[in-house]
mmCIF file of C-alpha atoms in Angstrom:
data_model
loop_
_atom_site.group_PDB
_atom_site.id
_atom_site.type_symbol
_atom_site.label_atom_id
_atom_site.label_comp_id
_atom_site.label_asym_id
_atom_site.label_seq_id
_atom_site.Cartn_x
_atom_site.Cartn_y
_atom_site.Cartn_z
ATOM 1 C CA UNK A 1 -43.926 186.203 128.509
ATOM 2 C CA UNK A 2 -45.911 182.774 129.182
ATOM 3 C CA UNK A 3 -43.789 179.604 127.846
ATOM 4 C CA UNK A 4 -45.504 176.429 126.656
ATOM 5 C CA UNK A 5 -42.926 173.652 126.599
ATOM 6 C CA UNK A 6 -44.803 170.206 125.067
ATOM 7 C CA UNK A 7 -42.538 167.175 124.766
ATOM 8 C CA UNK A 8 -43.531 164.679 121.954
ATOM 9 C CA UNK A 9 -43.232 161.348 120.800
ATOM 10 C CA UNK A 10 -44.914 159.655 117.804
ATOM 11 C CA UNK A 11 -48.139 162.115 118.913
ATOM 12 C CA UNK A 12 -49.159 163.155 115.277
ATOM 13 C CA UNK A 13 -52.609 161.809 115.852
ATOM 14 C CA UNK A 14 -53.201 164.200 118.407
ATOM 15 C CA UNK A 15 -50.996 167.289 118.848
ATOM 16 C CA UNK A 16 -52.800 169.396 115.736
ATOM 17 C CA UNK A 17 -55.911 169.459 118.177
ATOM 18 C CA UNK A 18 -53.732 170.603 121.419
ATOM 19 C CA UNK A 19 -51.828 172.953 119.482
ATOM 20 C CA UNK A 20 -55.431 174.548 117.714
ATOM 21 C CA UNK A 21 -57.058 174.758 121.157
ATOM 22 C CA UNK A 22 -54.017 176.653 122.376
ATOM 23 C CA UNK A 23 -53.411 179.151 119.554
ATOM 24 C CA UNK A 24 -57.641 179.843 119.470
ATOM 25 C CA UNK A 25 -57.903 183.926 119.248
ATOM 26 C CA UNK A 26 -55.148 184.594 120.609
ATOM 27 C CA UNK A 27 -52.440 187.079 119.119
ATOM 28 C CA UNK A 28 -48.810 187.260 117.734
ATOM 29 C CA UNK A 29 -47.980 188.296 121.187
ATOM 30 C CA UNK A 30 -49.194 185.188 122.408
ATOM 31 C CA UNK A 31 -47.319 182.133 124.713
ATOM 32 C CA UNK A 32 -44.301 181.123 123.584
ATOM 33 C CA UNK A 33 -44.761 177.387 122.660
ATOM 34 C CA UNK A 34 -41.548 175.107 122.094
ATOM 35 C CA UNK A 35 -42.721 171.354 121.033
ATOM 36 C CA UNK A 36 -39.841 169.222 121.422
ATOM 37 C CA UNK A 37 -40.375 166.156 119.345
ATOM 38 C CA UNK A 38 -38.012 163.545 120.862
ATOM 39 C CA UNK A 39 -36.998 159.874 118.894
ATOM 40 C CA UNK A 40 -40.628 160.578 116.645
ATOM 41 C CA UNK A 41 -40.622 158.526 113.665
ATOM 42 C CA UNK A 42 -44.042 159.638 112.367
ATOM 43 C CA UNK A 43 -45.132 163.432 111.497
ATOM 44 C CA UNK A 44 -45.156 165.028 114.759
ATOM 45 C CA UNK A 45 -42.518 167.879 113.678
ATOM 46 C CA UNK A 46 -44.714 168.195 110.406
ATOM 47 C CA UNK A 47 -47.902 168.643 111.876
ATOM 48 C CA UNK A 48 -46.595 170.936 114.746
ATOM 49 C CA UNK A 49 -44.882 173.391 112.069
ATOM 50 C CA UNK A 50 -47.876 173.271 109.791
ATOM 51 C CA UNK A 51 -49.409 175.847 112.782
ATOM 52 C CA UNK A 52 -47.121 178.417 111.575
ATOM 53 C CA UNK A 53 -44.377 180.684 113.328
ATOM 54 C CA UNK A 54 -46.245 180.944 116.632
ATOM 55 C CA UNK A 55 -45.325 177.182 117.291
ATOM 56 C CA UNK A 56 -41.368 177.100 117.604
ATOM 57 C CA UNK A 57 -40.431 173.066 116.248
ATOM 58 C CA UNK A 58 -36.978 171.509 117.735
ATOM 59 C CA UNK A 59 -36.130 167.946 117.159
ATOM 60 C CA UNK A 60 -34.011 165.716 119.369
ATOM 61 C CA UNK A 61 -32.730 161.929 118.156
ATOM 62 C CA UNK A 62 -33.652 160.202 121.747
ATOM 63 C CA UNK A 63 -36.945 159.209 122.990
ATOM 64 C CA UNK A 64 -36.577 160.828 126.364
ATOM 65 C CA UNK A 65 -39.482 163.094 127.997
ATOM 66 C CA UNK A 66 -37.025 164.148 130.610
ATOM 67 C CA UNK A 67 -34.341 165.404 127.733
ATOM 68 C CA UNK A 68 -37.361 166.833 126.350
ATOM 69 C CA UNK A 69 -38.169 168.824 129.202
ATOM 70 C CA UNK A 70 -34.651 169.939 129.556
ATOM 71 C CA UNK A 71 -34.119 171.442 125.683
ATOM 72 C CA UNK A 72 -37.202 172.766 125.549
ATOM 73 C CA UNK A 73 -36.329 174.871 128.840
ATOM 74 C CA UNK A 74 -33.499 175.520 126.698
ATOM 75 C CA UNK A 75 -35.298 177.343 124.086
ATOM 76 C CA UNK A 76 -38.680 178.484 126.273
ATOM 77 C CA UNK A 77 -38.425 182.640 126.688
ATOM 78 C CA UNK A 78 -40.401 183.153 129.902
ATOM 79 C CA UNK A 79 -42.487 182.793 132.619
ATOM 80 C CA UNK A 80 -44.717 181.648 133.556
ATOM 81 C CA UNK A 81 -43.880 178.163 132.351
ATOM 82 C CA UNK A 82 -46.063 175.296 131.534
ATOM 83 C CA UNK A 83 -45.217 171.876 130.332
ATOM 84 C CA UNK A 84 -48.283 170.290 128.392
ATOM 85 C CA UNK A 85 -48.288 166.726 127.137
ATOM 86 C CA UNK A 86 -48.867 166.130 123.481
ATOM 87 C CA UNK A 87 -52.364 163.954 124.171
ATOM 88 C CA UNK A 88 -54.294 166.524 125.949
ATOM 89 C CA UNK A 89 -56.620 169.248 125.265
ATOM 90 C CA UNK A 90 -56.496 172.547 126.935
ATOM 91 C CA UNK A 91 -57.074 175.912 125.365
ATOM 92 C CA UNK A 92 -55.943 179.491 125.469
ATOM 93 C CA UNK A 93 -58.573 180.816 127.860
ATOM 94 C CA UNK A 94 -57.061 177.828 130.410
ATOM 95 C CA UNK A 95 -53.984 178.915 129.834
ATOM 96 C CA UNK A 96 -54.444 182.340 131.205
ATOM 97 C CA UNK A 97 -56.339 181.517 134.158
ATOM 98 C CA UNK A 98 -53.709 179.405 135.292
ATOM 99 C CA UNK A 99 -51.608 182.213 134.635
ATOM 100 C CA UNK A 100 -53.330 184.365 136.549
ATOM 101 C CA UNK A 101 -53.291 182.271 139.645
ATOM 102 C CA UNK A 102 -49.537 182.117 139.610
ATOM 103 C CA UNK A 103 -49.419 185.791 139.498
ATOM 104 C CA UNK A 104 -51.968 186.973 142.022
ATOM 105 C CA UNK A 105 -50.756 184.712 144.475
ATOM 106 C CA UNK A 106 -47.418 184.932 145.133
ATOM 107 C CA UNK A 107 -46.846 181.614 147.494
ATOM 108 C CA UNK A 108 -48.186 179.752 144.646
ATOM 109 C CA UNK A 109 -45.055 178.146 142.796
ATOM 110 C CA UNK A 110 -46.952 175.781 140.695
ATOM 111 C CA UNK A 111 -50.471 175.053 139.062
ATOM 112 C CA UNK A 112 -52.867 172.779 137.061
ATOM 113 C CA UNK A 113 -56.040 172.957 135.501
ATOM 114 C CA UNK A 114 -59.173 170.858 136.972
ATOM 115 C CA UNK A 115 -59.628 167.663 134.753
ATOM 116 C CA UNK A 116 -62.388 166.572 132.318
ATOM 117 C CA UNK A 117 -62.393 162.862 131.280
ATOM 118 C CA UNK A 118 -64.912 161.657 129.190
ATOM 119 C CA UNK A 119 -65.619 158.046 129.824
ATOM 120 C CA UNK A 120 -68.176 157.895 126.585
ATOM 121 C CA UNK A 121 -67.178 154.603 124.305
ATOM 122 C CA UNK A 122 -65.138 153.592 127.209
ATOM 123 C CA UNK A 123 -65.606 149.661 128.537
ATOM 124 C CA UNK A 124 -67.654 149.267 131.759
ATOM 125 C CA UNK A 125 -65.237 148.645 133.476
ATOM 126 C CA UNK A 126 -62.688 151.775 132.360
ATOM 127 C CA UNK A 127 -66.061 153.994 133.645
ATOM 128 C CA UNK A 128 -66.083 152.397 136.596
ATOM 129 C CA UNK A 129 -62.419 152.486 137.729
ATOM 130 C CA UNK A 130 -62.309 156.124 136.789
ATOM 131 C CA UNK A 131 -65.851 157.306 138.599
ATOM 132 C CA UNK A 132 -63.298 155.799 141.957
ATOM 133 C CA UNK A 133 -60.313 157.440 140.528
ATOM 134 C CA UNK A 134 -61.588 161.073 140.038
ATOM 135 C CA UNK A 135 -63.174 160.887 143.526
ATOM 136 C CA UNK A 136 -59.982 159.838 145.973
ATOM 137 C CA UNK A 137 -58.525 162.420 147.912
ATOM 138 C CA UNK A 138 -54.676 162.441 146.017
ATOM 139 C CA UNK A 139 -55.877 162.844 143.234
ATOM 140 C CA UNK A 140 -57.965 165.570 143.673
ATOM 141 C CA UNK A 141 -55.817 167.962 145.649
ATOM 142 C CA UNK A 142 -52.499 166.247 143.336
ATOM 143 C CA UNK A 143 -51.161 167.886 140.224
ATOM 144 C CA UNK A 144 -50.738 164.781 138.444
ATOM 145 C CA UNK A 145 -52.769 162.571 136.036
ATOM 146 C CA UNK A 146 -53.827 166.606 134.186
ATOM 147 C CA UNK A 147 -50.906 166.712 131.683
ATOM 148 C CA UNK A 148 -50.691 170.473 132.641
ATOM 149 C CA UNK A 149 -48.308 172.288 134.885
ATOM 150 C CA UNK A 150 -47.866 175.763 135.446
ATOM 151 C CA UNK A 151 -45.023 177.287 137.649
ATOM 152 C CA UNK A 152 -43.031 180.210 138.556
ATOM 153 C CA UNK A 153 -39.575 180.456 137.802
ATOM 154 C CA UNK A 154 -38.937 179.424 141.677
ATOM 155 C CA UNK A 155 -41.271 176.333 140.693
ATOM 156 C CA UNK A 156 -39.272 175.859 137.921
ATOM 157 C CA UNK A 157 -35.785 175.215 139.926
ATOM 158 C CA UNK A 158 -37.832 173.177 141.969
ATOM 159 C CA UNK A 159 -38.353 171.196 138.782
ATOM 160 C CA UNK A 160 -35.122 171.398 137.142
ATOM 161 C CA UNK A 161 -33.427 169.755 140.758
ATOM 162 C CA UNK A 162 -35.287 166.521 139.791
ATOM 163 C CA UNK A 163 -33.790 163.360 138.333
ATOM 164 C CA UNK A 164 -35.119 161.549 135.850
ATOM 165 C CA UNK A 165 -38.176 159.569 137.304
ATOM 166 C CA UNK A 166 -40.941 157.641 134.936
ATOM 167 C CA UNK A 167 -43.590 159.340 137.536
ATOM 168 C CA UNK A 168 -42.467 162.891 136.533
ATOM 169 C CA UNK A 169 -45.886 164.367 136.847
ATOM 170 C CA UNK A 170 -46.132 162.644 140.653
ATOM 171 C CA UNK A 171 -42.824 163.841 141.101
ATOM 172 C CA UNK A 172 -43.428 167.715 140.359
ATOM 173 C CA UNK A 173 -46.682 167.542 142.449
ATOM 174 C CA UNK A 174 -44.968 166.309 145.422
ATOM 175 C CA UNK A 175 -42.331 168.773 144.974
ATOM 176 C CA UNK A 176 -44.242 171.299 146.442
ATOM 177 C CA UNK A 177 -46.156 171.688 149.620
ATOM 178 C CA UNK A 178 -49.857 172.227 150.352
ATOM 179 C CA UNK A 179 -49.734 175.764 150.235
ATOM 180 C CA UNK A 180 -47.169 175.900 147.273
ATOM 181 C CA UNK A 181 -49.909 173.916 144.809
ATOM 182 C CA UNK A 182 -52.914 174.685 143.910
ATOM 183 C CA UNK A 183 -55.471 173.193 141.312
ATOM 184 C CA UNK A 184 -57.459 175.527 139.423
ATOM 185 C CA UNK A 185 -60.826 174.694 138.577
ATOM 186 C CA UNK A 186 -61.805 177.360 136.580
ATOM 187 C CA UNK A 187 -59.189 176.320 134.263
ATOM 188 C CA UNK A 188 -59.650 172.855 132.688
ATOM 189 C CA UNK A 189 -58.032 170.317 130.737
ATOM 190 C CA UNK A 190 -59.425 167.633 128.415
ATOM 191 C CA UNK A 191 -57.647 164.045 129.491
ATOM 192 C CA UNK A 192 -58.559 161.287 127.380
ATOM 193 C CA UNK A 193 -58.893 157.973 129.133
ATOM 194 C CA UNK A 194 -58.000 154.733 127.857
ATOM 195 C CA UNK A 195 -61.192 152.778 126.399
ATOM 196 C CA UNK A 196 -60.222 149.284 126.514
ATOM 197 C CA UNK A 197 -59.830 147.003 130.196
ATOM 198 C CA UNK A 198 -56.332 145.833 128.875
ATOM 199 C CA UNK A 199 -55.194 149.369 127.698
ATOM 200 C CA UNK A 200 -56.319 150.980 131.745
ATOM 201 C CA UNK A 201 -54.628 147.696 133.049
ATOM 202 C CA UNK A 202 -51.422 148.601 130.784
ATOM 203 C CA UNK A 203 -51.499 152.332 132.161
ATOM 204 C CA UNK A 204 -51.657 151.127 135.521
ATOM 205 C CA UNK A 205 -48.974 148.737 135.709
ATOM 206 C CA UNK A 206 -46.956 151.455 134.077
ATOM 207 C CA UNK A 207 -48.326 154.042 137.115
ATOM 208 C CA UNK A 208 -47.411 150.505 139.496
ATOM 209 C CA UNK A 209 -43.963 150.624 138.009
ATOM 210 C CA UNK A 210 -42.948 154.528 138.008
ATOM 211 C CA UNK A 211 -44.238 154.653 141.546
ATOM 212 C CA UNK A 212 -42.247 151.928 143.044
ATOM 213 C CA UNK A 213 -39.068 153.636 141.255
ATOM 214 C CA UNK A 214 -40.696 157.110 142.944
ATOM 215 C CA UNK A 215 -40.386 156.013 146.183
ATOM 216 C CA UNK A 216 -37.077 154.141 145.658
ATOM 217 C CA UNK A 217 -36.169 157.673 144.531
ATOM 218 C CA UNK A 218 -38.049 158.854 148.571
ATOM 219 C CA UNK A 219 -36.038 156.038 150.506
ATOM 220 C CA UNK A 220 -32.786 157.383 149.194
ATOM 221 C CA UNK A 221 -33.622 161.010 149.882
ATOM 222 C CA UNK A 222 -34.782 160.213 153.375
ATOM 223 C CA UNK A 223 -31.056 158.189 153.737
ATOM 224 C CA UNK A 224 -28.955 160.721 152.643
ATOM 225 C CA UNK A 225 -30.901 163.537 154.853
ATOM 226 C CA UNK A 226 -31.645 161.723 158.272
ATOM 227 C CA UNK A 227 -30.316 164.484 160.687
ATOM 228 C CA UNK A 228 -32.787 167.130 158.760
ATOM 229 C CA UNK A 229 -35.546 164.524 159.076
ATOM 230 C CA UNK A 230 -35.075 164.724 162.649
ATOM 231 C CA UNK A 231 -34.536 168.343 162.259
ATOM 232 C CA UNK A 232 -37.935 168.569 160.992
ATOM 233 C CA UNK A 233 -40.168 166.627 163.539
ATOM 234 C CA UNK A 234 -38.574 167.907 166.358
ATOM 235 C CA UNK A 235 -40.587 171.358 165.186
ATOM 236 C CA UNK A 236 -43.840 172.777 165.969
ATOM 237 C CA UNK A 237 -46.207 171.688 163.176
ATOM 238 C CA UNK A 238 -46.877 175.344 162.906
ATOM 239 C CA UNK A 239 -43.633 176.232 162.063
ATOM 240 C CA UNK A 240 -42.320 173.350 159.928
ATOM 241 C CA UNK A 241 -41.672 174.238 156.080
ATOM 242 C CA UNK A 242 -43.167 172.087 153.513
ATOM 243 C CA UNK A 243 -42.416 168.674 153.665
ATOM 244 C CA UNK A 244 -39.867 167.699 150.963
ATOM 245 C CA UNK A 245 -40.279 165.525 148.206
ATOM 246 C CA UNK A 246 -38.891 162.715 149.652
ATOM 247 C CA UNK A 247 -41.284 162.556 152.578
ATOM 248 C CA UNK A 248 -44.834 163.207 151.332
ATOM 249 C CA UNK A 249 -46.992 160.287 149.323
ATOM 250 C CA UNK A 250 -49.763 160.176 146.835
ATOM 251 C CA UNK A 251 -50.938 156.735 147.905
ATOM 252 C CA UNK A 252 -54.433 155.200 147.773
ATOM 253 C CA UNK A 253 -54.971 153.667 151.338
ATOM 254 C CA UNK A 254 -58.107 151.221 152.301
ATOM 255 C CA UNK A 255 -59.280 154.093 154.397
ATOM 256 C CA UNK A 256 -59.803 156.093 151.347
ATOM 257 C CA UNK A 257 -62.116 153.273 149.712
ATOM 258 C CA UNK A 258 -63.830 152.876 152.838
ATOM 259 C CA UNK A 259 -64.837 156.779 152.891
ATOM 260 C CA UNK A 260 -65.160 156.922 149.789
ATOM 261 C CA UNK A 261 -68.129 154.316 149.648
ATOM 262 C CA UNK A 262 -69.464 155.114 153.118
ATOM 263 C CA UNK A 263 -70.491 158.664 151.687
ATOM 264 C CA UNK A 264 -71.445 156.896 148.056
ATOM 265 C CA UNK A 265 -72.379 153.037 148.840
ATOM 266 C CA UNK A 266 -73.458 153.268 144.845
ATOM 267 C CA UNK A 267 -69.896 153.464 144.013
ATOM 268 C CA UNK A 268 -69.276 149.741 145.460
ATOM 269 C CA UNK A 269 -68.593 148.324 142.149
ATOM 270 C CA UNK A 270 -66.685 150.840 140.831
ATOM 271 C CA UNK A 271 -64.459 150.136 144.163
ATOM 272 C CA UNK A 272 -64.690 145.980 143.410
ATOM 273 C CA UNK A 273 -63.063 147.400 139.927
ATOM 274 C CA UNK A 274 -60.475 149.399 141.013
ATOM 275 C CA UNK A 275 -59.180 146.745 143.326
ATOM 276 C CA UNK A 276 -58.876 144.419 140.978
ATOM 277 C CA UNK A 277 -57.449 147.068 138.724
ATOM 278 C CA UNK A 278 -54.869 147.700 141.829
ATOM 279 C CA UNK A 279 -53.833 144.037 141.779
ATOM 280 C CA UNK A 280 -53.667 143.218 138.111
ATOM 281 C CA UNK A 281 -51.028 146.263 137.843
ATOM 282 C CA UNK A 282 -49.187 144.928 141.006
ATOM 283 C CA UNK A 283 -48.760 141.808 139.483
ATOM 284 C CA UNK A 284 -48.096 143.062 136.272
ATOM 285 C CA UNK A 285 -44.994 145.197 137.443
ATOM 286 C CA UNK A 286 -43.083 142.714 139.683
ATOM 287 C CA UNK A 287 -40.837 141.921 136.972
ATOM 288 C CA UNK A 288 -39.926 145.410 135.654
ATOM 289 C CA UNK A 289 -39.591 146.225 139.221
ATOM 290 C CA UNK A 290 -37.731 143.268 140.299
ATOM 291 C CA UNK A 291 -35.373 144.042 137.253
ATOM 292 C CA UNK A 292 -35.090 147.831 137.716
ATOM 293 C CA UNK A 293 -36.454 148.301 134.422
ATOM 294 C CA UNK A 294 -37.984 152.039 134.767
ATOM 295 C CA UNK A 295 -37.961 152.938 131.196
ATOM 296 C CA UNK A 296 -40.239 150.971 129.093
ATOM 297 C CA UNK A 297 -43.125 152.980 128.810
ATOM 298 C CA UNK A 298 -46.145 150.937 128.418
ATOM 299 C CA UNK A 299 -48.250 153.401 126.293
ATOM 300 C CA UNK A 300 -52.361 152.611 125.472
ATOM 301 C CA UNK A 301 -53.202 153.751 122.026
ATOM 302 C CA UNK A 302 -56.966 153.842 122.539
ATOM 303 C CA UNK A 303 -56.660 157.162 124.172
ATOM 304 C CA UNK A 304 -55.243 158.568 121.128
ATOM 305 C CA UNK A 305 -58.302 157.111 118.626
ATOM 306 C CA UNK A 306 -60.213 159.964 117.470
#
């Protein structure tokens, strides 16, 4: 049986529509769907239980996506697994393609659906940063930034070894290799963007902040493990496993810009906007860096109008 595990906080807005698009003509014998609502304050665990007994409610005092994660492994029946956040959209029919890609393709430990933002009644500038965003290379071929994973119950302990990191989606993609991820197109998932230039800048310096503890989290893997580092490049590149966690990178380089508007010069203010995007969020997360802080989680509410 396919588990849905959806960790919540304060999302009452917005998880009725998730939690309709998933249940949409499909049967008793359904996914299994587990929302864990964790520290909400507003309706969350009422509006999830008003879908009836297919949606399975448990409630947790602390505001803590990783706990979340955790219980709601805790109560999940199956696999598949996939862990949905509360603010997106995708739908039964998504559901089982993703599915299906796990299970006729048996190197595959994890999955995620292609991505549809819509940028209408966004600022100029939001469109802009996000006609750059969609097209660099990471973040196509990455698993993060959909709000949908799918794995295996292989991909799953691959999961479950993780600490607690801010960049959890980053995290899981990276977990796996090339040839262990794969993003299905087919499949799709509705991401809602932020609308305002202060509520992208917000998200970003939060992305600017998890990353930096990320790769904190790299260094100290690569430290602990230097002889299997060494291990590992001394192999043919045809033989080598997939890289670890702690060695591969998600990372927007100035060689990606420069491709990226050498094959579409048009997109040369959408790559002015991004920059500046870049540094506002670089300046905006020295402190919370500086000060280790990696658990205030600077959320934009525009995303969630509507």
């Amino acid at each position: 049986m396919t588990s849905i595990v959806i960790p919540a906080h304060n999302e009452g807005r917005v998880i009725g529509r998730l939690l309709d698009a998933l249940l949409a003509g499909t049967s008793v014998s359904g996914p299994d769907i587990v929302v864990v609502c964790n520290g909400c304050t507003d309706d969350t665990a009422r509006v999830a239980a008003g879908r009836g007994d297919r949606v399975r409610v448990v409630e947790i005092p602390t505001p803590s996506k990783h706990r979340a994660l955790r219980v709601g492994d805790e109560h999940a029946r199956g696999f598949p697994r996939l862990y949905v956040d509360a603010d997106v959209v995708v739908g039964a029919a998504d559901v089982r393609a993703l599915v299906g890609a796990l299970d006729r393709n048996p190197e595959l430990l994890a999955a995620a659906p292609g991505r549809d933002i819509p940028l209408a009644g966004c600022a100029w500038p939001v469109r802009a940063y996000y006609r750059v965003w969609q097209r660099l290379p990471a973040v196509r071929e990455g698993l993060f930034g959909r709000g949908v994973i799918a794995v295996t119950e292989p991909g799953h302990a691959r999961l479950a070894a993780l600490p607690p990191l801010m960049a959890d989606d980053l995290a899981a993609s990276l977990a796996f290799g090339p040839g262990e991820r794969h993003v299905v197109e087919e499949a799709r998932v509705l991401v809602r963007p932020p609308r305002t230039w202060s509520d992208l800048i917000r998200r970003r310096i939060r992305a600017a902040t998890s990353s930096a503890e990320f790769e904190r989290f790299q260094a100290a893997r690569r430290a602990e493990a230097p002889e299997e580092a060494r291990e590992r490049a001394s192999e043919p590149v045809s033989e080598r496993a997939p890289e670890p966690v702690s060695e591969q990178t998600a990372r927007t380089g100035t060689a990606d810009l420069r491709a990226l508007l050498w094959a579409r010069p048009a997109l040369l203010p959408g790559v002015v906007v991004f920059v500046v995007a870049a540094l506002a969020a670089r300046r905006g997360s020295r402190k919370a860096i500086r000060d280790q802080d990696f658990s205030t989680w600077l959320r934009d509410e525009s995303s969630r109008q509507g």
